[in-house]
Short mmCIF file of C-alpha atoms in Angstrom, two decimals:
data_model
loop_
_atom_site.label_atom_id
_atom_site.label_comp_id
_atom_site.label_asym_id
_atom_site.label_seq_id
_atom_site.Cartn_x
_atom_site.Cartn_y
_atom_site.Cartn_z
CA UNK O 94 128.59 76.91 30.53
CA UNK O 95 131.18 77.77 33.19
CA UNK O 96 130.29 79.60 36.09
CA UNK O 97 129.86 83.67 36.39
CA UNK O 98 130.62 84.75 39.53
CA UNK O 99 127.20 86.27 40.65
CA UNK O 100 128.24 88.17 44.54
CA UNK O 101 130.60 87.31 47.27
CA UNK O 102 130.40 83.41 47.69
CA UNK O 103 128.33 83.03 44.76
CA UNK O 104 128.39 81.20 41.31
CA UNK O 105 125.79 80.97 38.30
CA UNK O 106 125.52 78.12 35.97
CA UNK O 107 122.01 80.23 34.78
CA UNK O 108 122.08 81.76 31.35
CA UNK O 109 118.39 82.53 32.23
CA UNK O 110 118.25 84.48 35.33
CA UNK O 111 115.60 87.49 37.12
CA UNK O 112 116.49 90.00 39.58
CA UNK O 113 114.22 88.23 42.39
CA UNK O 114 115.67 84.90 42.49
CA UNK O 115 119.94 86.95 42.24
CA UNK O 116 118.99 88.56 44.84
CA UNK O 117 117.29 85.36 46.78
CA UNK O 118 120.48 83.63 45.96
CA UNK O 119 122.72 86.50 47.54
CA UNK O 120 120.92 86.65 50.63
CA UNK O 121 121.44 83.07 51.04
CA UNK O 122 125.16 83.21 50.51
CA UNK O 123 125.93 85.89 52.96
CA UNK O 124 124.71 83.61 55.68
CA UNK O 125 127.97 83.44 58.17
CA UNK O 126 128.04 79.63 57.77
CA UNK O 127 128.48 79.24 54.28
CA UNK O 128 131.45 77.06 53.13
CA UNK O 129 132.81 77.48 50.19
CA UNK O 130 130.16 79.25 48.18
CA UNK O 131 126.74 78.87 47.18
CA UNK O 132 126.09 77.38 44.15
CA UNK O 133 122.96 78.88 41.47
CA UNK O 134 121.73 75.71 38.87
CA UNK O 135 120.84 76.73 35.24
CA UNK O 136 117.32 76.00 36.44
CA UNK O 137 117.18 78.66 39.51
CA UNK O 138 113.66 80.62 40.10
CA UNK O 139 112.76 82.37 43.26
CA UNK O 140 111.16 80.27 45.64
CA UNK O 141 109.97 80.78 49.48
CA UNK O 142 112.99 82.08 51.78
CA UNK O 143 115.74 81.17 49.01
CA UNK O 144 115.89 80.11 45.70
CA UNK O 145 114.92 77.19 43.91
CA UNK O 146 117.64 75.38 42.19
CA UNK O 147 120.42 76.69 45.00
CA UNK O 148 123.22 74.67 46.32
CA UNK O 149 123.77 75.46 49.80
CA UNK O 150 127.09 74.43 51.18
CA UNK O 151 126.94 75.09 55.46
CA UNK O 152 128.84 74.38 58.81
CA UNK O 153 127.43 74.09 61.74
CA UNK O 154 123.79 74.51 60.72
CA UNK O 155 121.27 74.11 58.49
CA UNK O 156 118.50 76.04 57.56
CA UNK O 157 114.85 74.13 57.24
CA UNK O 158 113.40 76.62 54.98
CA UNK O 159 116.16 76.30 52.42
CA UNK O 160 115.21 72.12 52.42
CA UNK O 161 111.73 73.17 51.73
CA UNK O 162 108.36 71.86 52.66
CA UNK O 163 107.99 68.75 50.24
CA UNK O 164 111.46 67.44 51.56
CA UNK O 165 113.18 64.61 49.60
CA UNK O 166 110.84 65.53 46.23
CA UNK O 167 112.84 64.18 43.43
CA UNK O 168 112.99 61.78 40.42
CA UNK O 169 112.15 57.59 39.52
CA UNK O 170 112.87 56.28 36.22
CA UNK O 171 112.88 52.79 34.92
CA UNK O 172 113.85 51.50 31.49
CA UNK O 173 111.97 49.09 30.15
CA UNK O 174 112.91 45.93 28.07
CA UNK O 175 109.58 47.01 25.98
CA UNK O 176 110.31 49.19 22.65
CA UNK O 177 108.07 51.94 20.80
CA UNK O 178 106.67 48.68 18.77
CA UNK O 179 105.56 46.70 21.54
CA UNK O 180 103.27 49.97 22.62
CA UNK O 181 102.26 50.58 19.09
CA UNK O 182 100.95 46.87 18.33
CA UNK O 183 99.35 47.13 21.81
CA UNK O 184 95.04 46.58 20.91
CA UNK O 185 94.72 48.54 24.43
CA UNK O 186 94.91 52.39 24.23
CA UNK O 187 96.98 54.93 26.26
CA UNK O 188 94.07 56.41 27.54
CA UNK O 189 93.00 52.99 29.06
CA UNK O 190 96.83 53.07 30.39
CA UNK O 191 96.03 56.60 31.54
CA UNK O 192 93.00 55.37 33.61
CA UNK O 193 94.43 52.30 35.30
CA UNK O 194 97.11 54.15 36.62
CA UNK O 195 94.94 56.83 37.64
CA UNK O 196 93.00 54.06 40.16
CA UNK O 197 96.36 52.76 41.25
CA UNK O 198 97.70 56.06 42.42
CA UNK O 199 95.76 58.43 44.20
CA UNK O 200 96.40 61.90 42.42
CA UNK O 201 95.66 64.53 44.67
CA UNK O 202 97.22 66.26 47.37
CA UNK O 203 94.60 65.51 50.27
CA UNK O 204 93.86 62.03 48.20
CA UNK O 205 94.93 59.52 49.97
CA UNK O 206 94.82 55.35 49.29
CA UNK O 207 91.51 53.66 51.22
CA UNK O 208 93.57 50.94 51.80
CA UNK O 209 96.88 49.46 51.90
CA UNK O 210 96.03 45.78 51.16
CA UNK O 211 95.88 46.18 47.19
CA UNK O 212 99.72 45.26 46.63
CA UNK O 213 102.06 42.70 48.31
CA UNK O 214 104.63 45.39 48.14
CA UNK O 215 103.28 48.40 50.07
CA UNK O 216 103.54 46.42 53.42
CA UNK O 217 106.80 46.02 53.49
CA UNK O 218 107.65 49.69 52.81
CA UNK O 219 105.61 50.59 55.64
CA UNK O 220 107.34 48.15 57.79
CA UNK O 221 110.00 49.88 57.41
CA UNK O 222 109.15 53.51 57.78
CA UNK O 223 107.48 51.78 61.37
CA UNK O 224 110.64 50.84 62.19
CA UNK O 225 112.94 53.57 61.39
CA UNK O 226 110.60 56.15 62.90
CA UNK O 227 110.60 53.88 66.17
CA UNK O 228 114.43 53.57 65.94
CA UNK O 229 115.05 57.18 65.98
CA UNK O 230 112.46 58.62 67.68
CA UNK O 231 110.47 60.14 65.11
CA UNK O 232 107.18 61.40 67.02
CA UNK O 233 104.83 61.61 63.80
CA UNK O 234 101.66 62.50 65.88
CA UNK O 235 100.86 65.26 63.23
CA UNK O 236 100.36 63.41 60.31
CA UNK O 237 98.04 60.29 61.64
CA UNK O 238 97.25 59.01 57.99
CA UNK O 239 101.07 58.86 56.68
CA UNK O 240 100.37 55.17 55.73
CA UNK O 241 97.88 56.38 53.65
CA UNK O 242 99.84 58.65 51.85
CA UNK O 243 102.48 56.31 50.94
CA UNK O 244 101.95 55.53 47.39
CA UNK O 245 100.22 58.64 46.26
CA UNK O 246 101.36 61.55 43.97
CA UNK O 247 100.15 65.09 45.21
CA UNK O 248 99.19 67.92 43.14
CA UNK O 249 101.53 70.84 41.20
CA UNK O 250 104.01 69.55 39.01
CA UNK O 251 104.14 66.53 40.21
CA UNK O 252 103.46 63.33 37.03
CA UNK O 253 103.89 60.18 35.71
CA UNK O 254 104.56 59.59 32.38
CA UNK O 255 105.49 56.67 30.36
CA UNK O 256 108.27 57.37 27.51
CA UNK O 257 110.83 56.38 24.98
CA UNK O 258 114.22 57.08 24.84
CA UNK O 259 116.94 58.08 22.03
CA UNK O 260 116.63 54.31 20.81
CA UNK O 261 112.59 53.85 21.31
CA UNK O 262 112.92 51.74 24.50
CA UNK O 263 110.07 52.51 26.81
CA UNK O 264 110.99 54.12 30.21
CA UNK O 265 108.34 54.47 33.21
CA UNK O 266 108.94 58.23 35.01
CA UNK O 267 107.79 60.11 37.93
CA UNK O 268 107.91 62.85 39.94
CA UNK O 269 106.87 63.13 43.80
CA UNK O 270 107.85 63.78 47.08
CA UNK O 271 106.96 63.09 50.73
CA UNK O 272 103.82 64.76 51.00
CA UNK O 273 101.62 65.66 53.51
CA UNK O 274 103.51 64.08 56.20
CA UNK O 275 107.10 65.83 54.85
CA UNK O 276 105.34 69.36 55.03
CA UNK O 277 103.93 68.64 58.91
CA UNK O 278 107.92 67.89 59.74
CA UNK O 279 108.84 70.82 57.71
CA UNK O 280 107.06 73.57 59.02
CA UNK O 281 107.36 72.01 62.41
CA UNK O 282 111.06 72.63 62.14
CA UNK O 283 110.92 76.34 60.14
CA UNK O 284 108.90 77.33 62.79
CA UNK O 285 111.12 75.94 65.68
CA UNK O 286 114.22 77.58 63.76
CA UNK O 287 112.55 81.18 63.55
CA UNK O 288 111.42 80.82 67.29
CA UNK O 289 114.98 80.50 68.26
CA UNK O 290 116.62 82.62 66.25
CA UNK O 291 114.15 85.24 67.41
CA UNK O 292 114.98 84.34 70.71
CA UNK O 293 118.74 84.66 70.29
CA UNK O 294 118.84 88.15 68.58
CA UNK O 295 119.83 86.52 65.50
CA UNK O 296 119.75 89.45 62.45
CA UNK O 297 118.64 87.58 59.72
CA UNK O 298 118.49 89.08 55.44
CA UNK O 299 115.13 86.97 55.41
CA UNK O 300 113.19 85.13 57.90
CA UNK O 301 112.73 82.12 56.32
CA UNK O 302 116.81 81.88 56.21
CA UNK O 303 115.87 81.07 60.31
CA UNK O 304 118.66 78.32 60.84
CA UNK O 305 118.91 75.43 63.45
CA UNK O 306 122.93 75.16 64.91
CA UNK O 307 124.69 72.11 65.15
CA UNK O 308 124.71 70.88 68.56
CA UNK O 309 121.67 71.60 69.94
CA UNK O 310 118.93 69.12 70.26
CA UNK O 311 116.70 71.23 67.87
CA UNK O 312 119.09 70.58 65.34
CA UNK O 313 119.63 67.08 65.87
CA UNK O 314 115.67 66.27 66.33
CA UNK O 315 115.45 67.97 62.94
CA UNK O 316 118.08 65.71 61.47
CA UNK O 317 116.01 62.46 62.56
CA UNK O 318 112.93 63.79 61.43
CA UNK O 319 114.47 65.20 58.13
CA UNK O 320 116.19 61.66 57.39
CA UNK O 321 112.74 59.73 58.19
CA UNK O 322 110.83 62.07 55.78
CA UNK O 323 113.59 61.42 52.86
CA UNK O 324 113.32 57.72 53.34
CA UNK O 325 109.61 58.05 52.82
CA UNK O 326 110.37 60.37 49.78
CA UNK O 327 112.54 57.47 48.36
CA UNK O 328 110.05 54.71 49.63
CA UNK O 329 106.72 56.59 47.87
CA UNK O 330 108.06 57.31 44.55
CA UNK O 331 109.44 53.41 44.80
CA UNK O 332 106.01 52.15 45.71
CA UNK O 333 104.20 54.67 43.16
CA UNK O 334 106.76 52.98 40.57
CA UNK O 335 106.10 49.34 41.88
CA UNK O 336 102.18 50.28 41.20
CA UNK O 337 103.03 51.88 37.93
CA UNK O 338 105.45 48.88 36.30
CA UNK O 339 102.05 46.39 37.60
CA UNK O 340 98.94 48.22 35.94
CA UNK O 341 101.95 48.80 32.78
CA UNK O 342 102.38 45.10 32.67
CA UNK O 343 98.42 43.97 32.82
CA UNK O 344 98.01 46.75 29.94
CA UNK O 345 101.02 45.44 27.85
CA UNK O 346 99.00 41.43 28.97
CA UNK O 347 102.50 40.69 30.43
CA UNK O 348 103.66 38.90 33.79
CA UNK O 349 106.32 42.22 34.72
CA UNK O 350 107.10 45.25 33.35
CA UNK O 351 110.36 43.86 32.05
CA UNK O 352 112.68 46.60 34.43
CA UNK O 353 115.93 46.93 33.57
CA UNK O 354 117.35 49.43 35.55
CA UNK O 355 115.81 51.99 37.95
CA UNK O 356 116.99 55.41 39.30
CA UNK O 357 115.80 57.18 42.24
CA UNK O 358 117.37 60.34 43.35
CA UNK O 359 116.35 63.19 45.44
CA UNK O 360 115.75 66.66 44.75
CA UNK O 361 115.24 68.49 47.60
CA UNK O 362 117.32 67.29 50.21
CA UNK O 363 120.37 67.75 53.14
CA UNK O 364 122.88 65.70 53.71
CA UNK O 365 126.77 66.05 54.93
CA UNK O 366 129.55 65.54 52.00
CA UNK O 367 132.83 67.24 51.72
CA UNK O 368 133.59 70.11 49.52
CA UNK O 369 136.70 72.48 49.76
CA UNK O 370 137.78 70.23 52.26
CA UNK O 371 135.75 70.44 55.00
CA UNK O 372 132.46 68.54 55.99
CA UNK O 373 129.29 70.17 55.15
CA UNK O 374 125.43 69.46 55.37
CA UNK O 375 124.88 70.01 51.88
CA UNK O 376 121.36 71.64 51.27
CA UNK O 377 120.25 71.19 47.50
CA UNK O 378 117.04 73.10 46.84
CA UNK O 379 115.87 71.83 43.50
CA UNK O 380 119.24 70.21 42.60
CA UNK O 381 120.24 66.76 41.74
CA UNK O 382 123.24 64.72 43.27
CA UNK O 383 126.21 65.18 40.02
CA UNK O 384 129.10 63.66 41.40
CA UNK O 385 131.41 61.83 39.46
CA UNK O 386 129.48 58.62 37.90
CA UNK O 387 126.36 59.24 39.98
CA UNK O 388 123.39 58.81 37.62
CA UNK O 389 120.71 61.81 37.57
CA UNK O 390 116.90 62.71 36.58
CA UNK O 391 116.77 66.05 34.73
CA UNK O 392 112.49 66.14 33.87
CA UNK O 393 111.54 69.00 31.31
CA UNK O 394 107.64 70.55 31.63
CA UNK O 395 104.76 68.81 30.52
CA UNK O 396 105.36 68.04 27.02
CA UNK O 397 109.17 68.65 26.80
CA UNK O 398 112.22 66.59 26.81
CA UNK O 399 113.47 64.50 30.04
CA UNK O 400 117.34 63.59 30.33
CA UNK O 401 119.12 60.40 32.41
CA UNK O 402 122.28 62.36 32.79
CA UNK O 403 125.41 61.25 34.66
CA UNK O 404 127.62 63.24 37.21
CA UNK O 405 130.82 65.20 35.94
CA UNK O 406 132.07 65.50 39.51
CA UNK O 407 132.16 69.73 39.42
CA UNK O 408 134.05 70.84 42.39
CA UNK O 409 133.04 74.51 41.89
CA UNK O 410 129.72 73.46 40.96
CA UNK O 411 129.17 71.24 44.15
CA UNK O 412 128.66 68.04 42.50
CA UNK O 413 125.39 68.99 41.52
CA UNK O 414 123.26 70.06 38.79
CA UNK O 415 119.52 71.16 37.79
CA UNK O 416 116.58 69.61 38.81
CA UNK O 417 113.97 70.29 35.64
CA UNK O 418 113.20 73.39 33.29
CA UNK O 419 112.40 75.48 36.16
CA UNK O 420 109.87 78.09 36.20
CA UNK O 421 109.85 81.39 33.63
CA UNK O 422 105.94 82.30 34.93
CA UNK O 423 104.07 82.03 38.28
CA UNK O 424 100.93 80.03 38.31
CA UNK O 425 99.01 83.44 37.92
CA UNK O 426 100.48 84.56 35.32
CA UNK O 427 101.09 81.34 33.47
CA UNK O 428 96.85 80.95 33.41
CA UNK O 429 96.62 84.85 32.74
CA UNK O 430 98.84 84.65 29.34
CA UNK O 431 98.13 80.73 28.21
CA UNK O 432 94.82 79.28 27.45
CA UNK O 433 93.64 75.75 26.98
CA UNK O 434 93.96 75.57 23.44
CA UNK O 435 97.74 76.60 23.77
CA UNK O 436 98.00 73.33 25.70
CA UNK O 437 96.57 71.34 23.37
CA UNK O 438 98.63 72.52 20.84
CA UNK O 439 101.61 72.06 23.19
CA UNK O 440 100.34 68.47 24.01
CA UNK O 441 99.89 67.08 20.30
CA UNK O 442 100.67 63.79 20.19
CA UNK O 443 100.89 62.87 24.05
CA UNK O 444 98.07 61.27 25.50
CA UNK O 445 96.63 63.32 28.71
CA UNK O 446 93.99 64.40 30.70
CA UNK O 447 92.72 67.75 28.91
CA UNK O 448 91.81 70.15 31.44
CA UNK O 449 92.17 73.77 32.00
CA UNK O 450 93.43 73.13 35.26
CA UNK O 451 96.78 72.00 33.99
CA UNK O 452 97.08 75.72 31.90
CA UNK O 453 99.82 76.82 34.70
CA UNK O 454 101.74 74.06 33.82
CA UNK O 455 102.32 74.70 29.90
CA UNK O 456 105.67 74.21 28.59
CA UNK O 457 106.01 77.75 27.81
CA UNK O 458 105.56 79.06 32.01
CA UNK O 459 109.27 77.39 31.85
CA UNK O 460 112.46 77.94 30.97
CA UNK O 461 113.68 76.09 27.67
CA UNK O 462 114.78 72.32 28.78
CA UNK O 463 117.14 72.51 26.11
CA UNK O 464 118.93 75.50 27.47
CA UNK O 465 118.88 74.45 30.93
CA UNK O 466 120.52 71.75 29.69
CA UNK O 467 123.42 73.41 27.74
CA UNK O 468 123.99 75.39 30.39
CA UNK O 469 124.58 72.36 32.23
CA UNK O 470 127.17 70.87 29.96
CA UNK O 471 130.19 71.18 32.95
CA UNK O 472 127.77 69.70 35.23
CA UNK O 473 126.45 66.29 33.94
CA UNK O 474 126.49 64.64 30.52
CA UNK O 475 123.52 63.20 28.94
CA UNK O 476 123.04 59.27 28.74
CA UNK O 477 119.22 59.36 27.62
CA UNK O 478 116.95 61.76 26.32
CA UNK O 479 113.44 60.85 26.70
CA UNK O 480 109.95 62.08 25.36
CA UNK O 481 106.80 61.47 26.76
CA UNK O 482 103.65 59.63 24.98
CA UNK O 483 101.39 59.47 28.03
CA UNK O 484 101.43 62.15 31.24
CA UNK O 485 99.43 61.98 34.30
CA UNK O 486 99.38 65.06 36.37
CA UNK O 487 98.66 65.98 39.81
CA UNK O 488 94.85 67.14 40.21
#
């Protein structure tokens, strides 16, 4: 749909919208530094500090709180070259699919992997992180079992699943972020950000909208550490996929999972880009890269529709679009109207672990997929839709 204008330097793409996260959103845009507007997804909820699914366009500075604590959270997919058939004549069952994976990748947020030695492919990924963090001086003290965490999933909405698209090939899907070690850097920097602009005088609509300036050595140390924790964002959905496509293949009594193409794209992320003709560090909050071409992960809830979308290049909509369904219900009230039966019911079909602790994550706590998505229409088109037959969710 196109945009409403929602405030001064504000536009909605959200059909679906409460008071809390419009106001959120306008607190965010009257920040001094935004340039040219703030942009609200069809996906927006309130969040901590500002709102989830919120495109925030600044000069100068950038505010840590509006990156978020699970920085560089976002989206893998991989088609397959395996069909709906190939599963089907399969003598092995999704739940044994369910279980392997559930050895190869630890599921919980303070789970972490005993060792690193399982898969030729981790080292290499933690070569790298070595290296970068060396390179740019990334002191990661705080978090002395990052290694550990690379390769595991976390808790909340995080999943895998394994689906078929619009013409029954299977795809291989999940949804992470960079975990323990991306919150330490986080609220290292939120806090350093409120320090200072409590130090300064700074008036601010919401402290958690506590902003670093470009310049100063805060801002830059911020940068390096912000950079290293979206490479290991990338690098842990990558190796979580890696694991995934290996215990897919042994199940399917194959050499490889047969990949044909892969997409990995943040969620939750800064970087600089150019809109309205100036540079800016871009901050999307729950919002996927959409310009022109670039391909895109839109997940639905547990038990809904995914999309593989594609960029439309929206200059007023700042090259980006949603992230997922986004949220209708907290957690509290999601297990205070839903029960486990309504899960099952929503579930029918999908192979999964059954367990009232996944009641806050229902379909119906979020918005529609299928609105979120029409809403979206000026923002991406859709290349893929895809629907899940196995789901493995954070404990």
């Amino acid at each position: 749909m196109p945009p409403t204008r929602a405030g001064k330097r504000l536009l909605n793409w959200a059909s679906m919208l409460d008071d809390n996260t419009l106001d959120q959103a306008r607190e965010t845009a009257s920040m001094p530094f935004i340039h040219p507007h703030v942009a609200l997804m069809p996906d927006a909820h309130s969040g901590k500090g500002s709102a989830v699914g919120t495109v925030i366009p600044t000069l100068g500075a950038v505010i840590p709180a509006a990156v978020g604590v699970d920085i560089g959270c976002g989206m893998i997919g991989v088609r397959t070259g395996f069909t709906a058939d190939d599963v089907a004549g399969n003598s092995a069952s999704l739940s044994d699919l369910r279980a392997a994976i559930e050895v190869a990748v630890p599921l919980s947020p303070g789970n972490y992997n005993g060792h690193l030695e399982r898969f030729d492919f981790t080292a290499g990924k933690i070569a790298e992180l070595e290296a970068k963090a060396a390179s740019d001086q990334v002191n990661l003290a705080h978090s002395p079992k990052w290694r550990e965490q690379l390769g595991s999933l976390g808790g909340g909405n995080h999943f895998i699943e394994l689906c078929l698209d619009e013409t029954d090939h299977v795809w291989l899907f999940l949804h992470s972020g960079s975990r323990g070690v991306g919150n330490k850097i986080a609220q290292k920097h939120i806090a350093i950000a409120q320090k200072l602009c409590e130090k300064w005088w700074i008036t601010l609509p919401n402290r958690d909208l506590a902003y670093l300036p470009e310049g100063t050595d805060e801002f830059w140390r911020y940068i390096r550490d912000l950079n290293w924790a979206q490479r290991f964002a990338f690098l842990n959905r990558a190796e979580m996929m890696d694991r995934f496509g290996t215990v897919f293949a042994q199940w399917m009594g194959t050499e490889n999972h047969r990949e044909v193409k892969r997409i990995n794209t943040h969620h939750n992320y800064t970087r600089k880009e150019q809109h309205a003709g100036k540079d800016v560090w871009l901050t999307r909050k729950g919002a996927v890269d959409a310009h022109e071409g670039v391909k895109g992960i839109i997940p639905g809830s547990m038990g809904t529709r995914s999309y593989v979308v594609v960029g439309l290049g929206s200059a007023s909509g700042l090259c980006s679009a949603p992230h997922g369904a986004g949220r209708r219900f907290s957690r509290t009230e999601a297990k205070r109207r839903f029960t486990q039966d309504d899960l099952r019911q929503r579930m029918a079909g999908i192979e999964y672990r059954d367990s009232a602790d996944f009641i806050d994550e229902i379909p119906d706590a979020y918005k529609p997929v299928e609105q979120v998505m029409e809403d979206a229409r000026d923002l991406v088109s859709i290349e893929h839709e895809l629907r899940q037959i196995l789901n493995v969710k954070g404990t």
